[in-house]
Amino acid sequence: MTPVGSPTNPLRVAIVGAGPTGFYTAGHLFKQKDLAVTVDMYERLPAPFGLVRYGVAPDHQKIKSVIKQYDRTARDARFRFFGNVEIGKDLTIAQLRRHYHQIVYTFGAQSDRRLGIPGEDLTGSHPATEFVAWYNGHPDFREHQFDLTRTAAAVIGVGNVAMDVARILARTPEELYETDIADYALEALRHSQVRDIYVLGRRGPAQAKFTTPEIKELGEMADADITVPAAEAALDAISAAEMEGADRQMRTKVETIQSYADRPGSGKSKRITLRFLVSPVELIGDDTGQITAMKIVKNKLVQKEDGRTSPTATDEFETIPVGLVFRSIGYRGEPLGDIPFHQRWGVINNTEGRVVDVASAEPLPGEYTAGWIKRGPTGIIGTNKPDALETVRHMLADAQAGILLQPDAPDPQEAAATVAAGQPNFISYADWEKIDAAEIARGAETGRVRVKFVSDAEMLAVLGRG
Ligand code: NAP
């Protein structure tokens, strides 16, 4: 047998998860010239692109143009897509190990972090991640209910997901119409009674995680005003010291927040109130278990020994009436099968993308990870490109050193047969292209960029499969 990585015996790679990182990983593998490589990409959902399709806000269509790049990768003759195939259910990891020399786990962070306060699970309290998945037409979340008859909502956290949620709640139906927002969400938001949107940061403006374009955008909404209590927009001594070394981006961000200080309303029908140095301590409900208010505590900042700026609660409390709460405090990765997992960090146990056994601290030959499930839910989509490259470099070095899985059936046809046996309704890339074209055509009929299919059944029906 010729060595693995030669044209007659290419390095066979399985990628688990068809989000941005999966595609960047495949792209890097195809770009290098040292080894012949083929890639099979597995995805639990029928549609590819992960958070670009189901996370990026529908009113941020430009960000979704990265899909063109993923499309080019997918059209490479060395690439196959197996959508609607859940690893761990339709196909086991052990089965993957039989067919590939290397496996890369790029399945992202599926879950959300918890606040750990009383009332967190009252009716009306939701992880922001679920609201995001719902308005983006994610098949698992289309049946979720969000009671938009409430007039006041709180978004906890000041990252970019919090910005997305606040913006979608504040947009007019006209602004949302032409986007690819799920049509049921468009309809529900059209009748939304939410008028007051509170966005809560536990630290100060200098420590806000959102980026400058996002906070600027919130000040330019067609029918929503924004305001920040002046006392909370001001910097304390610790933050002022932090700002001395700050770059231009950071300065603009803080200046933008401060430009909203005590900004009076201009008569728009919705109002976003950005709060800083406050933490929810309890969600309060009525006898039916429905949230009616949120108790918050004011914080002050302290500098920790390791240099981190932390919030500490004071003894000043406040209660804000709200009927909806979106907890936007970060995603969290979930373990899969027997893949070594770092429970506390919520990531696959790894060193620079090489999966590492927890007990022995030894790398598992042929198993790798990249993206959020490797480093945690941080960074923008593009951050995953260099992250995937780091992993791919190790994969190539290991392949050249002969450190690989030892598959007993490293044959593309055999792998395809295993998939078909586990999930006869798998979706190929050509299938996906038909679904994609059908969504775009539905959009064109109604002046929208696309109208998404929101269930597996609808997508399979496009392909003539019942
Ligand atoms: P994030 O950026 O990590 O923000 C999480 C927020 O939750 C922070 O403000 C954090 O405050 C706060 N938080 C955490 N625990 C809390 C607690 N117990 N109580 C109160 N607040 C708490 O996470 P994200 O917003 O989920 O975004 C994930 C990643 O996706 C980020 O890298 C983000 O930039 C990216 N993203 C980008 C875009 C875009 O480019 N437009 C859109 C969406 C998401 P502390 O800072 O004090 O911890």
Coordinates of C-alpha atoms and ligand atoms in Angstrom, one line a residue:
M1 CA 0.0 0.0 0.0
T2 CA 1.3 3.5 -0.9
P3 CA 1.8 5.8 2.1
V4 CA -1.2 7.7 3.5
G5 CA -1.4 11.1 1.8
S6 CA -0.3 9.9 -1.6
P7 CA -2.6 10.4 -4.6
T8 CA -3.6 6.8 -4.7
N9 CA -4.1 6.6 -0.9
P10 CA -5.2 10.1 0.2
L11 CA -5.4 11.1 3.9
R12 CA -9.1 10.6 4.7
V13 CA -10.5 13.2 7.1
A14 CA -13.9 13.3 8.7
I15 CA -15.1 16.7 10.0
V16 CA -17.9 16.7 12.5
G17 CA -19.9 19.9 12.3
A18 CA -20.6 22.0 9.2
G19 CA -20.2 25.4 10.8
P20 CA -17.7 28.1 9.8
T21 CA -14.8 26.2 11.6
G22 CA -15.6 22.9 9.7
F23 CA -15.4 24.7 6.4
Y24 CA -12.2 26.6 7.3
T25 CA -10.7 23.3 8.4
A26 CA -11.6 21.7 5.0
G27 CA -10.4 24.8 3.2
H28 CA -7.0 24.8 4.8
L29 CA -6.6 21.0 4.1
F30 CA -7.4 21.6 0.4
K31 CA -5.0 24.5 0.1
Q32 CA -1.9 22.7 1.3
K33 CA 0.1 20.9 -1.3
D34 CA 2.1 18.3 0.7
L35 CA -0.5 15.6 1.1
A36 CA -3.4 14.3 -1.0
V37 CA -6.5 14.7 1.2
T38 CA -10.2 13.9 1.0
V39 CA -12.8 15.3 3.4
D40 CA -16.2 14.0 4.5
M41 CA -18.2 16.6 6.5
Y42 CA -20.9 15.4 8.9
E43 CA -23.7 17.7 10.1
R44 CA -26.6 16.9 12.4
L45 CA -28.9 19.3 10.7
P46 CA -29.9 19.0 7.0
A47 CA -28.5 22.5 6.3
P48 CA -24.8 23.4 6.5
F49 CA -23.2 26.6 7.9
G50 CA -24.0 26.3 11.6
L51 CA -24.1 29.7 13.3
V52 CA -23.8 31.6 10.0
R53 CA -27.3 30.3 9.2
Y54 CA -28.7 29.8 12.7
G55 CA -26.8 32.4 14.8
V56 CA -25.9 35.5 12.8
A57 CA -28.7 38.0 13.1
P58 CA -31.0 38.1 10.1
D59 CA -30.5 41.9 9.8
H60 CA -26.8 41.3 9.4
Q61 CA -26.9 39.7 5.9
K62 CA -23.5 41.0 4.9
I63 CA -21.8 38.8 7.5
K64 CA -23.5 35.8 5.8
S65 CA -21.6 36.5 2.6
V66 CA -18.8 34.3 4.0
I67 CA -21.0 31.4 2.8
K68 CA -19.6 32.0 -0.8
Q69 CA -16.2 31.0 0.5
Y70 CA -17.7 27.8 2.1
D71 CA -19.5 27.0 -1.1
R72 CA -16.2 27.1 -3.0
T73 CA -14.8 24.6 -0.5
A74 CA -17.8 22.4 -0.8
R75 CA -17.6 22.3 -4.6
D76 CA -14.1 20.9 -4.4
A77 CA -14.0 17.3 -5.9
R78 CA -12.3 16.1 -2.7
F79 CA -15.3 17.1 -0.5
R80 CA -18.4 15.3 0.5
F81 CA -21.2 16.5 2.7
F82 CA -23.4 14.2 4.8
G83 CA -26.1 16.4 6.3
N84 CA -29.0 15.2 8.6
V85 CA -26.5 12.7 10.1
E86 CA -26.1 12.9 13.8
I87 CA -22.8 11.5 15.1
G88 CA -23.5 9.6 18.3
K89 CA -27.0 8.6 17.0
D90 CA -27.1 7.8 13.3
L91 CA -23.4 7.0 13.2
T92 CA -21.1 6.3 16.1
I93 CA -17.7 7.8 16.7
A94 CA -16.4 4.2 16.6
Q95 CA -17.8 3.9 13.1
L96 CA -16.0 7.0 12.0
R97 CA -12.8 5.6 13.4
R98 CA -13.2 2.6 11.1
H99 CA -13.4 4.8 8.0
Y100 CA -11.0 7.7 8.5
H101 CA -7.3 8.4 9.3
Q102 CA -8.2 11.6 11.1
I103 CA -11.4 13.1 12.7
V104 CA -11.8 16.8 13.5
Y105 CA -14.6 17.8 15.9
T106 CA -15.9 21.2 15.0
F107 CA -19.4 21.0 16.5
G108 CA -19.3 24.3 18.4
A109 CA -21.1 25.2 21.7
Q110 CA -24.7 23.9 21.7
S111 CA -25.8 25.0 25.1
D112 CA -25.9 28.1 27.3
R113 CA -24.4 29.2 30.6
R114 CA -26.6 29.5 33.7
L115 CA -27.0 32.5 36.0
G116 CA -27.6 30.5 39.1
I117 CA -30.2 32.9 40.7
P118 CA -33.7 32.2 42.1
G119 CA -36.4 32.4 39.5
E120 CA -34.1 31.6 36.6
D121 CA -36.5 29.0 35.3
L122 CA -39.8 31.0 35.7
T123 CA -42.0 31.2 32.6
G124 CA -40.7 34.1 30.5
S125 CA -37.1 33.5 31.3
H126 CA -35.2 32.1 28.3
P127 CA -31.6 31.5 27.2
A128 CA -30.9 34.2 24.5
T129 CA -29.4 31.4 22.4
E130 CA -32.9 29.8 22.1
F131 CA -34.4 33.1 21.0
V132 CA -31.6 33.5 18.5
A133 CA -32.1 29.9 17.2
W134 CA -35.9 30.5 17.1
Y135 CA -35.9 33.7 15.0
N136 CA -33.3 32.1 12.7
G137 CA -35.6 29.1 11.9
H138 CA -33.5 26.4 13.6
P139 CA -35.5 23.2 13.3
D140 CA -35.0 22.3 17.0
F141 CA -36.4 25.6 18.2
R142 CA -39.2 26.5 15.8
E143 CA -41.9 25.3 18.3
H144 CA -40.5 27.5 21.1
Q145 CA -42.9 30.1 22.5
F146 CA -41.8 33.6 23.5
D147 CA -44.6 35.7 25.1
L148 CA -44.2 38.9 23.1
T149 CA -47.4 40.3 24.6
R150 CA -45.2 41.5 27.5
T151 CA -44.4 45.2 27.4
A152 CA -40.9 45.1 29.1
A153 CA -38.0 42.7 28.5
A154 CA -34.6 42.4 29.9
V155 CA -31.5 41.1 28.2
I156 CA -28.8 40.0 30.7
G157 CA -25.2 40.4 29.5
V158 CA -23.5 42.9 27.2
G159 CA -21.9 40.8 24.5
N160 CA -22.8 40.8 20.8
V161 CA -25.5 38.2 21.3
A162 CA -27.2 40.6 23.7
M163 CA -26.9 43.3 21.1
D164 CA -28.5 41.0 18.5
V165 CA -31.4 40.1 20.8
A166 CA -32.1 43.8 21.8
R167 CA -31.9 44.9 18.2
I168 CA -34.3 42.2 16.9
L169 CA -36.8 43.1 19.7
A170 CA -36.5 46.7 18.8
R171 CA -36.7 46.5 15.0
T172 CA -39.8 47.3 13.0
P173 CA -41.5 44.6 11.0
E174 CA -40.6 46.6 7.9
E175 CA -36.9 46.4 8.8
L176 CA -37.1 42.7 9.4
Y177 CA -39.3 41.9 6.4
E178 CA -36.6 41.7 3.7
T179 CA -34.2 39.6 5.8
D180 CA -34.2 35.8 6.1
I181 CA -35.8 35.8 9.6
A182 CA -38.0 32.8 10.0
D183 CA -41.5 33.7 8.7
Y184 CA -43.2 32.6 12.0
A185 CA -40.8 34.9 13.9
L186 CA -41.5 37.8 11.6
E187 CA -45.2 37.3 12.2
A188 CA -44.8 37.0 16.0
L189 CA -42.6 40.1 16.2
R190 CA -45.0 42.0 14.0
H191 CA -47.5 41.7 16.9
S192 CA -44.9 42.2 19.6
Q193 CA -46.0 44.5 22.5
V194 CA -42.5 44.8 23.8
R195 CA -41.7 48.5 24.2
D196 CA -39.1 48.7 26.9
I197 CA -35.9 46.7 26.5
Y198 CA -33.3 46.7 29.4
V199 CA -29.8 45.5 28.6
L200 CA -27.8 44.8 31.7
G201 CA -24.0 44.7 32.1
R202 CA -22.5 43.5 35.4
R203 CA -19.4 45.6 34.9
G204 CA -18.9 49.1 33.4
P205 CA -18.8 50.5 29.8
A206 CA -15.0 49.9 29.5
Q207 CA -15.6 46.2 30.1
A208 CA -18.5 45.7 27.8
K209 CA -18.0 42.8 25.5
F210 CA -20.0 44.0 22.5
T211 CA -18.1 45.6 19.6
T212 CA -18.3 49.2 18.4
P213 CA -20.4 48.8 15.2
E214 CA -23.0 46.8 17.3
I215 CA -23.4 49.5 19.9
K216 CA -23.5 52.3 17.3
E217 CA -26.2 50.4 15.4
L218 CA -28.3 50.3 18.6
G219 CA -28.3 54.1 18.6
E220 CA -29.6 54.3 15.0
M221 CA -32.8 52.3 15.1
A222 CA -35.7 53.4 13.0
D223 CA -38.3 53.2 15.8
A224 CA -36.3 52.7 19.1
D225 CA -34.5 55.3 21.2
I226 CA -31.6 54.4 23.4
T227 CA -30.5 55.8 26.7
V228 CA -28.0 55.0 29.5
P229 CA -28.1 56.4 33.0
A230 CA -25.4 59.0 33.1
A231 CA -24.0 57.8 36.4
E232 CA -23.5 54.3 34.8
A233 CA -22.0 55.6 31.6
A234 CA -19.3 57.4 33.6
L235 CA -16.0 55.6 34.2
D236 CA -14.8 54.8 37.7
A237 CA -11.1 55.1 38.6
I238 CA -10.3 51.5 37.7
S239 CA -11.9 51.8 34.3
A240 CA -10.3 55.2 33.7
A241 CA -6.9 53.6 34.3
E242 CA -7.8 50.7 31.9
M243 CA -8.7 53.3 29.2
E244 CA -5.2 54.8 29.4
G245 CA -3.8 51.9 27.5
A246 CA -6.9 51.4 25.3
D247 CA -6.9 51.3 21.5
R248 CA -9.1 53.4 19.2
Q249 CA -11.8 50.8 18.9
M250 CA -12.2 50.6 22.7
R251 CA -12.2 54.4 23.0
T252 CA -14.9 54.8 20.3
K253 CA -17.0 52.1 22.1
V254 CA -16.9 53.9 25.4
E255 CA -17.5 57.3 23.7
T256 CA -20.5 55.8 21.9
I257 CA -21.9 54.5 25.2
Q258 CA -21.3 57.9 26.8
S259 CA -23.0 59.7 23.9
Y260 CA -26.2 57.9 25.0
A261 CA -26.0 59.1 28.6
D262 CA -29.3 60.4 29.8
R263 CA -30.3 60.8 26.1
P264 CA -33.9 61.9 26.1
G265 CA -36.5 60.0 24.0
S266 CA -37.2 61.4 20.5
G267 CA -40.8 60.0 20.4
K268 CA -39.9 56.6 19.0
S269 CA -42.2 53.8 20.1
K270 CA -39.6 51.6 21.7
R271 CA -36.9 52.4 24.2
I272 CA -33.6 50.5 24.9
T273 CA -32.1 51.3 28.3
L274 CA -28.6 50.1 28.7
R275 CA -27.5 49.6 32.3
F276 CA -24.0 49.1 33.7
L277 CA -22.7 47.9 37.0
V278 CA -25.9 45.9 37.8
S279 CA -26.5 42.2 38.3
P280 CA -29.8 40.3 38.5
V281 CA -30.1 38.6 41.9
E282 CA -33.6 37.2 41.5
L283 CA -36.3 36.9 38.9
I284 CA -39.7 37.4 40.6
G285 CA -42.9 35.7 39.5
D286 CA -46.6 35.7 40.1
D287 CA -48.6 32.7 41.4
T288 CA -48.7 31.2 37.9
G289 CA -44.9 31.2 37.7
Q290 CA -44.8 34.0 35.2
I291 CA -42.0 36.6 35.6
T292 CA -43.3 39.9 36.6
A293 CA -40.1 41.7 37.8
M294 CA -36.3 41.4 38.1
K295 CA -34.4 42.3 41.3
I296 CA -31.0 43.7 40.6
V297 CA -28.1 44.8 42.7
K298 CA -25.7 47.6 42.0
N299 CA -22.1 46.6 41.7
K300 CA -18.8 48.3 42.0
L301 CA -15.6 47.3 40.3
V302 CA -12.6 45.8 42.1
Q303 CA -9.2 44.9 40.6
K304 CA -8.3 41.3 41.3
E305 CA -4.7 40.2 42.1
D306 CA -4.4 38.7 38.6
G307 CA -5.3 42.1 37.1
R308 CA -8.9 41.2 36.2
T309 CA -11.6 43.8 36.8
S310 CA -14.5 42.1 38.7
P311 CA -17.9 43.3 39.8
T312 CA -18.7 43.2 43.5
A313 CA -22.3 43.6 44.8
T314 CA -23.1 46.6 47.0
D315 CA -26.1 46.7 49.3
E316 CA -28.2 48.8 46.9
F317 CA -31.0 47.0 45.2
E318 CA -33.6 47.9 42.6
T319 CA -36.6 46.1 41.1
I320 CA -37.5 46.5 37.5
P321 CA -40.9 45.2 36.2
V322 CA -40.3 42.9 33.2
G323 CA -42.3 40.1 31.7
L324 CA -39.5 38.5 29.6
V325 CA -35.9 37.9 30.4
F326 CA -33.2 36.7 27.9
R327 CA -30.1 35.4 29.6
S328 CA -27.3 36.3 27.2
I329 CA -24.3 35.3 29.3
G330 CA -22.5 33.0 26.8
Y331 CA -22.8 29.7 25.1
R332 CA -21.4 26.5 26.5
G333 CA -20.0 23.4 24.8
E334 CA -21.4 19.9 25.5
P335 CA -19.5 16.6 25.5
L336 CA -20.1 14.1 22.8
G337 CA -19.6 10.3 23.3
D338 CA -16.2 9.3 24.6
I339 CA -14.4 12.3 23.4
P340 CA -12.3 13.7 26.3
F341 CA -14.0 16.7 27.7
H342 CA -12.9 19.5 30.0
Q343 CA -16.1 19.9 32.1
R344 CA -15.3 23.2 33.8
W345 CA -14.4 24.9 30.5
G346 CA -17.0 23.2 28.4
V347 CA -14.5 22.3 25.7
I348 CA -13.0 19.2 24.2
N349 CA -9.8 18.5 26.2
N350 CA -7.1 19.5 23.8
T351 CA -3.7 21.1 23.2
E352 CA -3.7 23.4 20.2
G353 CA -6.4 21.3 18.6
R354 CA -4.9 17.8 19.3
V355 CA -7.5 15.9 21.4
V356 CA -5.8 14.9 24.7
D357 CA -6.9 12.1 27.1
V358 CA -7.8 13.6 30.4
A359 CA -6.2 10.9 32.6
S360 CA -3.0 10.3 30.8
A361 CA -2.6 13.8 29.2
E362 CA -1.5 12.0 26.0
P363 CA -2.9 13.1 22.6
L364 CA -5.3 10.7 21.0
P365 CA -3.8 9.7 17.6
G366 CA -5.8 11.0 14.7
E367 CA -8.4 13.1 16.7
Y368 CA -8.5 16.9 16.6
T369 CA -10.8 19.8 17.3
A370 CA -11.2 23.4 16.2
G371 CA -13.5 26.4 16.8
W372 CA -15.7 27.0 19.8
I373 CA -15.6 23.4 21.1
K374 CA -11.8 23.7 21.1
R375 CA -11.3 27.2 22.7
G376 CA -14.7 28.2 24.1
P377 CA -17.4 30.5 22.6
T378 CA -15.3 33.6 21.8
G379 CA -14.4 35.7 18.8
I380 CA -16.1 36.5 15.6
I381 CA -16.6 34.1 12.7
G382 CA -13.2 35.0 11.1
T383 CA -11.5 34.1 14.4
N384 CA -12.1 30.5 13.5
K385 CA -10.0 30.6 10.4
P386 CA -6.6 30.9 12.2
D387 CA -7.9 28.7 14.9
A388 CA -8.6 25.9 12.3
L389 CA -5.2 26.5 10.7
E390 CA -3.4 25.8 14.0
T391 CA -5.3 22.5 14.2
V392 CA -4.6 21.7 10.5
R393 CA -0.9 22.3 10.9
H394 CA -0.8 19.7 13.7
M395 CA -2.9 17.3 11.6
L396 CA -0.5 17.5 8.7
A397 CA 2.6 17.2 10.9
D398 CA 1.1 14.1 12.6
A399 CA 0.1 12.6 9.2
Q400 CA 3.6 13.0 7.9
A401 CA 4.9 11.3 11.1
G402 CA 2.5 8.4 10.6
I403 CA 0.5 9.3 13.7
L404 CA -3.0 8.4 12.6
L405 CA -6.1 6.4 13.4
Q406 CA -5.8 2.9 12.0
P407 CA -9.1 2.5 10.0
D408 CA -9.9 -1.0 8.9
A409 CA -12.1 0.4 6.0
P410 CA -10.6 3.6 4.8
D411 CA -12.7 3.5 1.6
P412 CA -15.0 6.3 0.5
Q413 CA -17.7 3.9 -0.8
E414 CA -17.7 1.9 2.4
A415 CA -18.0 5.1 4.5
A416 CA -20.9 6.2 2.3
A417 CA -22.6 2.8 2.8
T418 CA -22.3 3.1 6.6
V419 CA -23.9 6.5 6.4
A420 CA -26.7 5.3 4.2
A421 CA -27.3 2.4 6.6
G422 CA -27.4 4.7 9.6
Q423 CA -29.4 7.6 8.0
P424 CA -30.9 6.8 4.6
N425 CA -32.2 10.4 4.4
F426 CA -28.8 12.0 4.5
I427 CA -28.4 15.2 2.6
S428 CA -25.6 15.6 0.1
Y429 CA -24.2 19.0 -1.0
A430 CA -26.1 18.7 -4.3
D431 CA -29.3 18.1 -2.2
W432 CA -28.5 21.2 -0.1
E433 CA -28.0 23.3 -3.3
K434 CA -31.5 22.4 -4.4
I435 CA -32.9 23.3 -0.9
D436 CA -31.0 26.6 -1.0
A437 CA -32.3 27.4 -4.5
A438 CA -35.8 26.7 -3.4
E439 CA -35.5 29.0 -0.3
I440 CA -34.1 31.8 -2.5
A441 CA -36.9 31.3 -5.0
R442 CA -39.5 31.5 -2.2
G443 CA -37.9 34.7 -1.1
A444 CA -37.8 36.2 -4.5
E445 CA -41.6 35.7 -4.8
T446 CA -42.2 38.0 -1.8
G447 CA -39.3 40.4 -1.9
R448 CA -37.2 38.8 0.8
V449 CA -33.6 37.5 0.6
R450 CA -34.9 34.0 1.2
V451 CA -37.7 32.2 3.1
K452 CA -36.1 29.4 5.1
F453 CA -37.5 25.9 5.4
V454 CA -37.7 25.4 9.2
S455 CA -38.2 21.6 9.5
D456 CA -36.3 18.6 8.3
A457 CA -39.6 17.3 6.7
E458 CA -39.9 20.5 4.5
M459 CA -36.3 20.2 3.3
L460 CA -36.7 16.5 2.5
A461 CA -40.0 17.3 0.6
V462 CA -38.0 19.7 -1.7
L463 CA -36.0 16.7 -2.6
G464 CA -39.1 14.6 -3.2
R465 CA -38.5 12.5 -0.2
G466 CA -41.5 12.0 2.1
Ligands
NAP1 P1 -19.8 37.2 25.3 O1 -19.2 38.1 24.3 O2 -18.8 36.4 26.1 O3 -20.7 38.1 26.3 C1 -21.2 37.5 27.5 C2 -21.8 38.6 28.4 O4 -22.4 38.0 29.5 C3 -20.7 39.5 29.0 O5 -21.1 40.8 29.0 C4 -20.5 38.9 30.4 O6 -20.0 39.8 31.3 C5 -21.9 38.6 30.7 N1 -22.0 37.6 31.8 C6 -21.4 36.4 31.9 N2 -21.8 35.8 33.1 C7 -22.7 36.7 33.7 C8 -23.4 36.7 34.9 N3 -23.3 35.6 35.7 N4 -24.2 37.7 35.2 C9 -24.3 38.8 34.3 N5 -23.6 38.9 33.2 C10 -22.8 37.8 32.8 O7 -20.8 36.1 24.7 P2 -21.9 36.3 23.6 O8 -22.6 37.6 23.6 O9 -22.7 35.0 23.8 O10 -21.1 36.1 22.2 C11 -20.3 34.9 22.0 C12 -19.3 35.2 20.9 O11 -20.0 35.4 19.6 C13 -18.5 36.5 21.2 O12 -17.2 36.4 20.8 C14 -19.2 37.5 20.3 O13 -18.4 38.6 19.9 C15 -19.6 36.7 19.1 N6 -20.7 37.3 18.3 C16 -20.4 38.2 17.4 C17 -21.4 38.8 16.7 C18 -21.0 39.9 15.7 O14 -19.8 39.9 15.3 N7 -21.9 40.7 15.3 C19 -22.7 38.6 17.0 C20 -23.0 37.6 17.9 C21 -22.0 37.0 18.6 P3 -18.4 39.8 31.7 O15 -17.7 40.4 30.6 O16 -18.4 40.6 33.0 O17 -18.1 38.4 31.9

